[in-house]
């Protein structure tokens, strides 16, 4: 398959082409132990067991295939120096059957093959010896076969272009500086089978190492723990925990949510830093309501940076009839029944339900305007179970339908108004059966008529 030539033919070829050979093969001449294919001359010798090894090469082929057999004898190894400085070679194929690229001497088997780009290794290979591909600056592609056991010292040192290296599961040792300065290797996955790694095996620079992936319970983790400049990452992280998000504010940075592995420290989801967003955490500390004559304002302080700000509240307009307004002192709500700056009226709508005693005032001042409170709105306090006592102010003339309906704990109603003229349907339905309604003495008879049959039990009394 290699176009083998007999020894006789080799000699014949030598005689005819001696001059050409000197030009083409600049190192040495062909001898009895040379094996020629194309423009390649492999120099070989025999081991004691009859197998062969290659110890030298001359040639200018761009693609070199190292034979696995010469004249019927198996080639099993390639010695150190054999192909060093073979600058014509771009592609190297080492045939099936060869088991070792040997250590030895100061110069590796393929050292300084400066134009070598790709290498195909045989599945039979067990060892890549010391300096084997050292300073093959352009070597970018090599397969490391399953079955490979050793990668020697400096084996790929300064193979600057080497990338996509996959280490086989059979590998047990990686020599000193084996992948030193292989700056194009983005990461190496170290199999569990590796139990010995030399100094600087992944060194790229003083602070720089090839990122390593592996099993955190295998030898590789122990190795990486001895060199803190190696970035180790589990292949499968055994314990990933969440890193909570934090919102930025006016002066502090925030973070997005993330997660990391507690064993190797790798961020599985990296948190992003969020810059301070200028958003103050405003807390309202004071409100001055606007009136129809004066603007109001709200004072705020930022709870993070103590900055103050003030919001102006425009002058109030006079609320129109039907508008709901709120007394901010106690959160009572009223509906305007007559608009005006001096003679407006409101009806009482609702009040905070946790209070048990309610006083409906004579008048109320909201946004600088006084209103007479002249009515209790329909359904105003319906079903309020906390209410025990209601005092109805002097200006109330109407208690509308269902106003106190269902206030089952309501026992005391004090009517201060002498001008009450209307009590709506079911206004008192469901109030406490022993409730007492206290009215101004001069109005007792009149109010007895007014409160008659508003839904209350007959036991409810109207008194002075
Ligand atoms: Zn991990
Ligand atoms: Zn702030």
Short mmCIF file of C-alpha atoms and ligand atoms in Angstrom, two decimals:
data_model
loop_
_atom_site.label_atom_id
_atom_site.label_comp_id
_atom_site.label_asym_id
_atom_site.label_seq_id
_atom_site.Cartn_x
_atom_site.Cartn_y
_atom_site.Cartn_z
CA UNK A 1 0.00 0.00 0.00
CA UNK A 2 3.00 2.31 0.26
CA UNK A 3 4.26 1.51 -3.22
CA UNK A 4 7.09 -0.53 -1.77
CA UNK A 5 10.26 -0.81 -3.71
CA UNK A 6 12.70 -3.71 -3.45
CA UNK A 7 16.18 -3.16 -2.00
CA UNK A 8 17.64 -3.73 -5.50
CA UNK A 9 15.43 -1.06 -6.93
CA UNK A 10 16.37 1.26 -4.12
CA UNK A 11 20.02 0.91 -5.04
CA UNK A 12 19.25 1.38 -8.72
CA UNK A 13 17.27 4.46 -7.92
CA UNK A 14 20.18 5.71 -5.84
CA UNK A 15 22.74 5.28 -8.63
CA UNK A 16 20.71 7.04 -11.28
CA UNK A 17 19.48 9.86 -9.14
CA UNK A 18 22.40 10.46 -6.83
CA UNK A 19 22.81 14.08 -7.81
CA UNK A 20 19.11 14.74 -7.63
CA UNK A 21 19.05 13.10 -4.23
CA UNK A 22 21.72 15.44 -2.94
CA UNK A 23 19.67 18.39 -4.04
CA UNK A 24 16.34 17.11 -2.76
CA UNK A 25 17.49 15.40 0.43
CA UNK A 26 19.77 17.83 2.06
CA UNK A 27 20.85 15.70 5.00
CA UNK A 28 22.17 12.32 4.05
CA UNK A 29 22.32 9.73 1.38
CA UNK A 30 20.30 6.55 1.04
CA UNK A 31 21.77 3.45 2.64
CA UNK A 32 20.87 -0.18 2.89
CA UNK A 33 18.57 0.65 5.81
CA UNK A 34 16.64 3.27 3.97
CA UNK A 35 13.12 2.77 2.81
CA UNK A 36 11.90 5.05 0.07
CA UNK A 37 8.40 6.13 -0.81
CA UNK A 38 8.02 9.00 -3.25
CA UNK A 39 10.32 11.76 -2.05
CA UNK A 40 10.49 10.28 1.44
CA UNK A 41 13.33 8.20 2.75
CA UNK A 42 12.73 6.52 6.09
CA UNK A 43 15.80 5.32 7.94
CA UNK A 44 15.10 2.33 10.06
CA UNK A 45 16.74 -0.32 12.16
CA UNK A 46 15.80 -3.55 13.84
CA UNK A 47 15.01 -4.25 17.48
CA UNK A 48 16.21 -7.43 19.14
CA UNK A 49 12.79 -8.97 18.74
CA UNK A 50 12.84 -8.42 15.00
CA UNK A 51 10.50 -5.45 14.97
CA UNK A 52 11.65 -2.21 13.39
CA UNK A 53 12.00 1.37 14.48
CA UNK A 54 12.37 4.52 12.41
CA UNK A 55 15.32 6.64 13.51
CA UNK A 56 15.67 9.11 10.69
CA UNK A 57 14.00 10.70 7.72
CA UNK A 58 14.96 12.67 4.66
CA UNK A 59 12.48 14.04 2.21
CA UNK A 60 10.41 16.90 1.00
CA UNK A 61 6.94 15.41 0.74
CA UNK A 62 4.20 17.63 2.13
CA UNK A 63 2.25 14.60 3.24
CA UNK A 64 4.30 11.96 4.97
CA UNK A 65 2.93 8.56 5.90
CA UNK A 66 5.14 6.66 8.31
CA UNK A 67 4.86 3.01 7.22
CA UNK A 68 3.83 0.29 9.60
CA UNK A 69 5.73 -2.40 7.78
CA UNK A 70 9.00 -2.54 5.88
CA UNK A 71 9.80 -5.63 3.88
CA UNK A 72 7.36 -7.66 5.91
CA UNK A 73 8.65 -6.57 9.28
CA UNK A 74 6.47 -4.48 11.54
CA UNK A 75 7.47 -0.96 12.41
CA UNK A 76 6.57 -0.38 16.09
CA UNK A 77 8.25 2.85 17.09
CA UNK A 78 9.67 6.18 16.06
CA UNK A 79 12.79 7.34 17.85
CA UNK A 80 13.58 10.79 19.15
CA UNK A 81 15.08 13.16 16.56
CA UNK A 82 13.81 10.96 13.71
CA UNK A 83 11.87 13.71 11.91
CA UNK A 84 13.14 16.84 13.62
CA UNK A 85 13.32 20.01 11.52
CA UNK A 86 11.46 18.33 8.69
CA UNK A 87 10.19 21.66 7.39
CA UNK A 88 8.62 20.41 4.15
CA UNK A 89 6.12 18.22 5.96
CA UNK A 90 2.63 19.67 6.41
CA UNK A 91 0.61 16.53 7.01
CA UNK A 92 1.73 13.51 8.95
CA UNK A 93 0.05 10.13 9.08
CA UNK A 94 1.47 7.49 11.38
CA UNK A 95 0.25 4.10 10.26
CA UNK A 96 -1.71 1.60 12.30
CA UNK A 97 0.54 -0.75 14.26
CA UNK A 98 3.03 1.79 15.54
CA UNK A 99 2.80 1.94 19.33
CA UNK A 100 5.39 4.46 20.47
CA UNK A 101 6.92 7.79 19.66
CA UNK A 102 9.94 7.39 21.87
CA UNK A 103 11.64 9.60 24.46
CA UNK A 104 15.32 10.14 24.42
CA UNK A 105 17.93 12.73 23.79
CA UNK A 106 17.29 16.45 23.86
CA UNK A 107 15.28 16.57 20.65
CA UNK A 108 11.85 15.05 20.12
CA UNK A 109 10.81 12.88 17.20
CA UNK A 110 8.98 15.64 15.30
CA UNK A 111 10.44 18.67 17.06
CA UNK A 112 10.70 21.86 14.99
CA UNK A 113 8.62 20.55 12.13
CA UNK A 114 7.72 24.17 11.66
CA UNK A 115 5.19 23.71 8.88
CA UNK A 116 3.44 20.63 10.21
CA UNK A 117 -0.30 21.34 10.40
CA UNK A 118 -2.14 18.05 10.86
CA UNK A 119 -1.29 14.72 12.40
CA UNK A 120 -3.20 11.45 12.25
CA UNK A 121 -2.14 9.02 14.95
CA UNK A 122 -2.88 5.28 14.86
CA UNK A 123 -5.26 3.61 17.30
CA UNK A 124 -2.34 1.41 18.36
CA UNK A 125 -0.32 4.30 19.80
CA UNK A 126 0.41 4.07 23.54
CA UNK A 127 3.05 6.72 24.07
CA UNK A 128 3.82 10.16 22.74
CA UNK A 129 7.36 10.68 23.97
CA UNK A 130 9.29 13.60 25.32
CA UNK A 131 9.28 16.65 23.05
CA UNK A 132 7.54 14.64 20.32
CA UNK A 133 5.83 17.63 18.68
CA UNK A 134 7.58 20.39 20.58
CA UNK A 135 7.66 23.72 18.78
CA UNK A 136 5.59 22.52 15.84
CA UNK A 137 4.30 26.07 15.74
CA UNK A 138 1.66 25.48 13.08
CA UNK A 139 0.33 22.15 14.30
CA UNK A 140 -3.38 22.73 14.73
CA UNK A 141 -5.03 19.33 14.54
CA UNK A 142 -4.17 15.98 16.09
CA UNK A 143 -6.25 13.03 17.23
CA UNK A 144 -5.20 11.40 20.46
CA UNK A 145 -6.39 7.81 20.08
CA UNK A 146 -8.30 5.80 22.65
CA UNK A 147 -5.57 3.53 24.04
CA UNK A 148 -2.98 6.29 24.44
CA UNK A 149 -1.44 6.04 27.92
CA UNK A 150 1.35 8.60 28.15
CA UNK A 151 1.94 12.09 26.88
CA UNK A 152 5.57 12.93 27.58
CA UNK A 153 7.37 15.99 28.86
CA UNK A 154 7.14 18.95 26.45
CA UNK A 155 5.22 16.74 24.00
CA UNK A 156 3.23 19.70 22.56
CA UNK A 157 5.21 22.56 24.07
CA UNK A 158 4.69 25.77 22.08
CA UNK A 159 2.26 24.25 19.61
CA UNK A 160 0.65 27.68 19.42
CA UNK A 161 -2.03 26.71 16.91
CA UNK A 162 -3.11 23.44 18.46
CA UNK A 163 -6.82 23.34 19.31
CA UNK A 164 -9.78 21.04 19.97
CA UNK A 165 -7.63 18.52 21.81
CA UNK A 166 -9.62 15.61 23.22
CA UNK A 167 -7.78 13.45 25.73
CA UNK A 168 -8.69 9.74 25.64
CA UNK A 169 -10.12 7.83 28.62
CA UNK A 170 -7.06 5.56 28.56
CA UNK A 171 -4.58 8.33 29.36
CA UNK A 172 -2.77 8.05 32.71
CA UNK A 173 0.06 10.56 32.60
CA UNK A 174 0.78 13.99 31.18
CA UNK A 175 4.39 15.16 31.40
CA UNK A 176 5.85 18.48 32.52
CA UNK A 177 4.93 21.36 30.20
CA UNK A 178 3.25 18.88 27.83
CA UNK A 179 0.74 21.53 26.69
CA UNK A 180 2.83 24.52 27.75
CA UNK A 181 2.08 27.67 25.72
CA UNK A 182 -0.60 25.93 23.65
CA UNK A 183 -2.48 29.22 23.64
CA UNK A 184 -5.15 28.15 21.16
CA UNK A 185 -6.48 25.34 23.35
CA UNK A 186 -9.60 26.83 24.92
CA UNK A 187 -10.08 24.05 27.42
CA UNK A 188 -8.93 20.55 28.26
CA UNK A 189 -11.17 17.87 29.70
CA UNK A 190 -9.02 15.62 31.87
CA UNK A 191 -10.30 12.03 32.09
CA UNK A 192 -10.56 10.29 35.46
CA UNK A 193 -7.89 7.83 34.28
CA UNK A 194 -5.16 10.47 34.55
CA UNK A 195 -3.25 9.97 37.81
CA UNK A 196 -0.05 11.83 37.10
CA UNK A 197 0.48 15.30 35.72
CA UNK A 198 3.80 17.10 35.58
CA UNK A 199 4.68 20.63 36.50
CA UNK A 200 3.43 23.37 34.19
CA UNK A 201 1.56 20.91 32.00
CA UNK A 202 -1.10 23.56 31.18
CA UNK A 203 1.02 26.69 31.55
CA UNK A 204 0.28 29.56 29.19
CA UNK A 205 1.98 32.38 31.02
CA UNK A 206 2.84 33.61 34.49
CA UNK A 207 -0.82 33.96 35.50
CA UNK A 208 -2.37 32.04 32.71
CA UNK A 209 -3.28 28.39 32.38
CA UNK A 210 -5.40 26.34 29.99
CA UNK A 211 -8.87 26.09 31.62
CA UNK A 212 -9.34 22.57 32.93
CA UNK A 213 -12.54 20.54 33.17
CA UNK A 214 -12.76 17.34 35.14
CA UNK A 215 -14.32 15.26 37.85
CA UNK A 216 -13.96 17.09 41.19
CA UNK A 217 -13.40 13.76 42.94
CA UNK A 218 -10.61 12.62 40.60
CA UNK A 219 -6.84 13.28 40.68
CA UNK A 220 -7.14 16.29 38.39
CA UNK A 221 -8.85 18.30 41.16
CA UNK A 222 -5.97 17.55 43.53
CA UNK A 223 -3.54 18.70 40.85
CA UNK A 224 -5.48 21.92 40.22
CA UNK A 225 -5.69 22.62 43.96
CA UNK A 226 -1.89 22.81 44.00
CA UNK A 227 -1.87 25.50 41.30
CA UNK A 228 -4.45 28.14 42.09
CA UNK A 229 -3.91 29.82 38.76
CA UNK A 230 -5.61 26.92 37.00
CA UNK A 231 -9.29 27.57 36.50
CA UNK A 232 -10.89 24.23 37.31
CA UNK A 233 -14.48 23.47 36.49
CA UNK A 234 -16.47 20.30 37.16
CA UNK A 235 -17.82 18.58 34.08
CA UNK A 236 -21.05 17.96 36.01
CA UNK A 237 -21.32 20.31 38.96
CA UNK A 238 -22.37 18.26 41.99
CA UNK A 239 -23.77 21.14 44.03
CA UNK A 240 -25.17 24.24 42.39
CA UNK A 241 -26.64 26.94 44.63
CA UNK A 242 -28.52 30.09 43.71
CA UNK A 243 -27.06 33.55 44.09
CA UNK A 244 -29.99 35.87 44.72
CA UNK A 245 -30.58 39.02 42.75
CA UNK A 246 -30.17 42.39 44.41
CA UNK A 247 -31.79 45.53 43.09
CA UNK A 248 -29.56 48.52 42.58
CA UNK A 249 -30.58 51.80 44.14
CA UNK A 250 -29.47 55.41 44.10
CA UNK A 251 -25.93 54.68 45.28
CA UNK A 252 -25.35 50.92 45.56
CA UNK A 253 -24.68 48.43 42.79
CA UNK A 254 -27.13 45.57 42.29
CA UNK A 255 -26.81 42.10 40.82
CA UNK A 256 -28.89 39.85 38.63
CA UNK A 257 -29.78 36.38 39.90
CA UNK A 258 -27.22 33.68 39.25
CA UNK A 259 -25.89 30.37 40.52
CA UNK A 260 -22.57 28.77 41.26
CA UNK A 261 -21.07 25.39 42.07
CA UNK A 262 -19.84 25.15 45.67
CA UNK A 263 -17.27 22.51 44.75
CA UNK A 264 -15.35 24.30 42.00
CA UNK A 265 -16.66 27.83 42.45
CA UNK A 266 -17.64 28.13 38.80
CA UNK A 267 -20.56 30.41 38.04
CA UNK A 268 -23.15 28.29 36.30
CA UNK A 269 -25.20 31.41 35.69
CA UNK A 270 -22.95 34.39 36.13
CA UNK A 271 -24.39 37.31 38.05
CA UNK A 272 -24.32 40.58 36.18
CA UNK A 273 -23.57 43.76 38.06
CA UNK A 274 -26.20 46.43 37.73
CA UNK A 275 -24.99 49.99 38.17
CA UNK A 276 -26.66 52.32 40.66
CA UNK A 277 -29.82 53.34 38.88
CA UNK A 278 -30.35 56.71 40.48
CA UNK A 279 -33.68 55.56 41.86
CA UNK A 280 -33.99 56.86 45.38
CA UNK A 281 -36.03 54.97 47.94
CA UNK A 282 -38.32 57.87 48.75
CA UNK A 283 -40.19 57.83 52.00
CA UNK A 284 -42.91 60.39 52.55
CA UNK A 285 -42.20 62.27 55.76
CA UNK A 286 -44.62 65.21 55.62
CA UNK A 287 -47.64 66.37 53.68
CA UNK A 288 -49.02 69.88 53.63
CA UNK A 289 -52.33 69.75 51.81
CA UNK A 290 -53.03 72.34 49.17
CA UNK A 291 -55.95 74.65 49.78
CA UNK A 292 -57.89 76.83 47.42
CA UNK A 293 -55.58 79.67 48.45
CA UNK A 294 -52.21 77.95 48.95
CA UNK A 295 -50.18 75.28 47.22
CA UNK A 296 -49.39 72.23 49.27
CA UNK A 297 -46.29 70.08 49.28
CA UNK A 298 -45.01 66.63 50.10
CA UNK A 299 -41.59 66.20 51.71
CA UNK A 300 -39.67 63.01 51.02
CA UNK A 301 -36.37 61.62 52.24
CA UNK A 302 -34.38 58.85 50.55
CA UNK A 303 -33.90 56.06 53.08
CA UNK A 304 -30.66 55.06 51.34
CA UNK A 305 -28.79 58.34 50.82
CA UNK A 306 -30.75 60.81 53.02
CA UNK A 307 -31.40 63.11 50.11
CA UNK A 308 -34.53 65.27 50.42
CA UNK A 309 -37.04 66.30 47.82
CA UNK A 310 -40.26 68.22 47.84
CA UNK A 311 -43.23 67.78 45.55
CA UNK A 312 -45.54 70.71 45.09
CA UNK A 313 -49.25 70.08 45.24
CA UNK A 314 -51.10 72.62 43.11
CA UNK A 315 -53.71 74.86 44.68
CA UNK A 316 -56.94 73.01 45.21
CA UNK A 317 -59.94 73.84 43.11
CA UNK A 318 -63.31 73.92 44.79
CA UNK A 319 -64.66 70.34 44.63
CA UNK A 320 -67.76 69.97 42.48
CA UNK A 321 -70.99 68.40 43.63
CA UNK A 322 -70.71 64.60 43.66
CA UNK A 323 -66.94 64.55 44.19
CA UNK A 324 -65.62 62.23 46.90
CA UNK A 325 -63.17 63.98 49.20
CA UNK A 326 -61.15 62.59 52.09
CA UNK A 327 -60.22 64.15 55.38
CA UNK A 328 -56.53 63.12 55.60
CA UNK A 329 -56.53 63.56 59.39
CA UNK A 330 -58.71 60.48 59.89
CA UNK A 331 -59.37 59.08 56.42
CA UNK A 332 -63.09 59.77 56.60
CA UNK A 333 -64.62 60.04 53.15
CA UNK A 334 -67.34 62.47 52.18
CA UNK A 335 -69.33 63.20 49.08
CA UNK A 336 -69.89 66.84 48.20
CA UNK A 337 -73.63 67.49 48.11
CA UNK A 338 -73.31 71.22 47.57
CA UNK A 339 -70.19 72.86 46.16
CA UNK A 340 -68.86 76.09 47.60
CA UNK A 341 -66.07 77.79 49.47
CA UNK A 342 -68.25 79.01 52.35
CA UNK A 343 -71.54 77.17 52.38
CA UNK A 344 -70.72 73.76 50.94
CA UNK A 345 -72.21 70.59 52.36
CA UNK A 346 -71.13 66.96 52.36
CA UNK A 347 -72.57 63.61 53.30
CA UNK A 348 -70.59 61.13 55.34
CA UNK A 349 -69.62 58.09 53.22
CA UNK A 350 -67.34 55.81 55.20
CA UNK A 351 -64.65 55.73 57.83
CA UNK A 352 -61.82 53.32 58.75
CA UNK A 353 -63.66 50.22 59.87
CA UNK A 354 -61.45 49.24 62.82
CA UNK A 355 -62.89 51.96 65.03
CA UNK A 356 -65.71 51.08 67.38
CA UNK A 357 -66.83 54.62 68.08
CA UNK A 358 -67.72 57.04 65.34
CA UNK A 359 -68.41 60.75 65.64
CA UNK A 360 -69.97 62.35 62.61
CA UNK A 361 -68.80 65.93 63.02
CA UNK A 362 -70.78 69.11 62.71
CA UNK A 363 -68.46 70.31 60.00
CA UNK A 364 -65.26 69.23 58.37
CA UNK A 365 -62.32 71.13 56.87
CA UNK A 366 -60.85 69.58 53.77
CA UNK A 367 -58.23 71.33 51.61
CA UNK A 368 -58.93 74.58 53.35
CA UNK A 369 -62.70 74.55 52.85
CA UNK A 370 -65.23 74.04 55.59
CA UNK A 371 -68.29 71.91 54.82
CA UNK A 372 -71.34 71.23 56.88
CA UNK A 373 -71.89 67.52 57.30
CA UNK A 374 -75.59 67.26 56.55
CA UNK A 375 -76.21 63.61 55.80
CA UNK A 376 -75.14 60.03 56.24
CA UNK A 377 -74.96 58.41 52.81
CA UNK A 378 -76.98 55.41 51.72
CA UNK A 379 -75.27 52.15 52.87
CA UNK A 380 -72.55 54.26 54.55
CA UNK A 381 -71.76 51.88 57.43
CA UNK A 382 -73.68 48.84 56.33
CA UNK A 383 -72.61 45.57 58.04
CA UNK A 384 -69.90 47.22 60.12
CA UNK A 385 -69.53 44.73 62.99
CA UNK A 386 -66.96 46.70 64.99
CA UNK A 387 -69.14 49.74 65.39
CA UNK A 388 -70.57 50.14 68.92
CA UNK A 389 -71.37 53.81 69.17
CA UNK A 390 -72.33 56.49 66.67
CA UNK A 391 -72.63 60.18 67.44
CA UNK A 392 -74.54 62.10 64.79
CA UNK A 393 -73.45 65.75 64.49
CA UNK A 394 -75.60 68.87 64.80
CA UNK A 395 -75.97 69.57 61.07
CA UNK A 396 -77.18 66.17 59.95
CA UNK A 397 -80.66 66.33 58.45
CA UNK A 398 -80.73 62.98 56.66
CA UNK A 399 -79.81 59.46 57.60
CA UNK A 400 -80.23 57.63 54.32
CA UNK A 401 -81.44 54.09 53.63
CA UNK A 402 -79.41 51.17 55.05
CA UNK A 403 -76.95 53.64 56.61
CA UNK A 404 -76.45 51.55 59.77
CA UNK A 405 -77.99 48.31 58.55
CA UNK A 406 -76.36 45.17 59.90
CA UNK A 407 -74.25 46.99 62.51
CA UNK A 408 -75.14 44.22 64.96
CA UNK A 409 -72.94 45.49 67.80
CA UNK A 410 -74.21 49.03 67.60
CA UNK A 411 -75.75 49.76 71.02
CA UNK A 412 -75.61 53.52 71.29
CA UNK A 413 -76.71 56.17 68.85
CA UNK A 414 -76.46 59.77 70.00
CA UNK A 415 -78.35 62.27 67.88
CA UNK A 416 -77.05 65.81 68.43
CA UNK A 417 -78.85 67.27 65.48
CA UNK A 418 -82.13 69.04 66.16
CA UNK A 419 -82.85 69.29 62.48
CA UNK A 420 -83.08 65.67 61.51
CA UNK A 421 -85.84 65.43 58.93
CA UNK A 422 -85.38 62.12 57.18
CA UNK A 423 -84.44 58.57 58.14
CA UNK A 424 -84.31 56.16 55.20
CA UNK A 425 -85.71 52.67 54.85
CA UNK A 426 -83.97 49.98 56.93
CA UNK A 427 -81.51 52.56 58.23
CA UNK A 428 -81.49 50.76 61.61
CA UNK A 429 -82.19 47.20 60.51
CA UNK A 430 -80.14 44.63 62.40
CA UNK A 431 -78.63 46.97 64.99
CA UNK A 432 -78.29 45.55 68.51
CA UNK A 433 -81.76 44.70 69.96
CA UNK A 434 -81.02 46.57 73.19
CA UNK A 435 -79.64 49.61 71.43
CA UNK A 436 -80.60 53.04 72.75
CA UNK A 437 -81.09 56.11 70.61
CA UNK A 438 -80.48 59.25 72.62
CA UNK A 439 -82.06 62.36 71.14
CA UNK A 440 -82.27 66.05 72.14
CA UNK A 441 -84.98 66.36 74.79
CA UNK A 442 -87.07 68.81 72.82
CA UNK A 443 -87.20 66.49 69.83
CA UNK A 444 -88.12 63.20 71.52
CA UNK A 445 -91.68 62.94 70.30
CA UNK A 446 -90.86 64.12 66.85
CA UNK A 447 -87.90 61.73 66.46
CA UNK A 448 -89.90 58.77 67.79
CA UNK A 449 -92.06 59.20 64.74
CA UNK A 450 -89.06 59.73 62.48
CA UNK A 451 -87.26 56.56 63.64
CA UNK A 452 -90.36 54.37 63.68
CA UNK A 453 -90.09 51.19 61.61
CA UNK A 454 -86.65 51.70 60.19
CA UNK A 455 -85.97 47.99 60.50
CA UNK A 456 -84.88 47.88 64.14
CA UNK A 457 -86.28 45.50 66.75
CA UNK A 458 -89.10 46.82 68.92
CA UNK A 459 -86.76 46.51 71.92
CA UNK A 460 -84.63 49.37 70.63
CA UNK A 461 -85.41 52.41 72.76
CA UNK A 462 -85.50 56.08 71.93
CA UNK A 463 -84.63 58.17 74.96
CA UNK A 464 -83.70 61.69 75.98
ZN1 LIG B 1 -18.41 22.53 40.02
ZN1 LIG B 2 -31.01 57.91 47.50
#
